[in-house]
Amino acid sequence: MLGLRLAEGVSALGFRERFGMSLEEAFGEVWNGLITQGLVVEVEGAYRIPEAYWPVANAIFEKCIGAVAVD
């Protein structure tokens, strides 16, 4: 997930191959909300945090981590 802060972002395909689910499946409504708010954007098959939001990237990560259910 740290790749969200990089210019190349997190590959949607790479995430699915590594974890067996999409980012949307992993983070649910939280993920959809981040996209709707423009805090995460999709560019050429990869998701990233726009540079303007890097100062609040930790808060964005916290939202993602909070969305994950641990069994």
Coordinates of N, CA and C in Angstrom, one line a residue, residues 8 10-14 42-47:
E8 N 4.2 5.9 -9.7 CA 3.6 4.7 -10.4 C 2.4 4.1 -9.7
V10 N 0.0 1.8 -7.1 CA -0.2 0.4 -6.8 C -1.0 -0.2 -8.0
S11 N -0.4 -1.1 -8.7 CA -1.0 -1.8 -9.8 C -2.2 -2.6 -9.4
A12 N -3.3 -2.3 -10.0 CA -4.6 -3.0 -9.7 C -4.4 -4.5 -10.0
L13 N -3.7 -4.8 -11.1 CA -3.5 -6.2 -11.5 C -2.5 -6.9 -10.5
G14 N -1.4 -6.2 -10.2 CA -0.4 -6.7 -9.3 C -1.0 -7.0 -7.9
E42 N -7.1 6.6 -10.2 CA -6.6 5.5 -11.0 C -6.0 6.2 -12.3
V43 N -4.7 5.7 -12.5 CA -4.0 6.2 -13.7 C -3.4 5.0 -14.4
E44 N -3.8 4.7 -15.6 CA -3.3 3.6 -16.4 C -3.2 2.3 -15.6
G45 N -4.2 1.9 -15.0 CA -4.3 0.6 -14.3 C -3.6 0.6 -12.9
A46 N -3.3 1.7 -12.4 CA -2.7 1.8 -11.1 C -3.3 2.9 -10.3
Y47 N -3.4 2.7 -9.0 CA -4.0 3.7 -8.1 C -2.9 4.4 -7.3

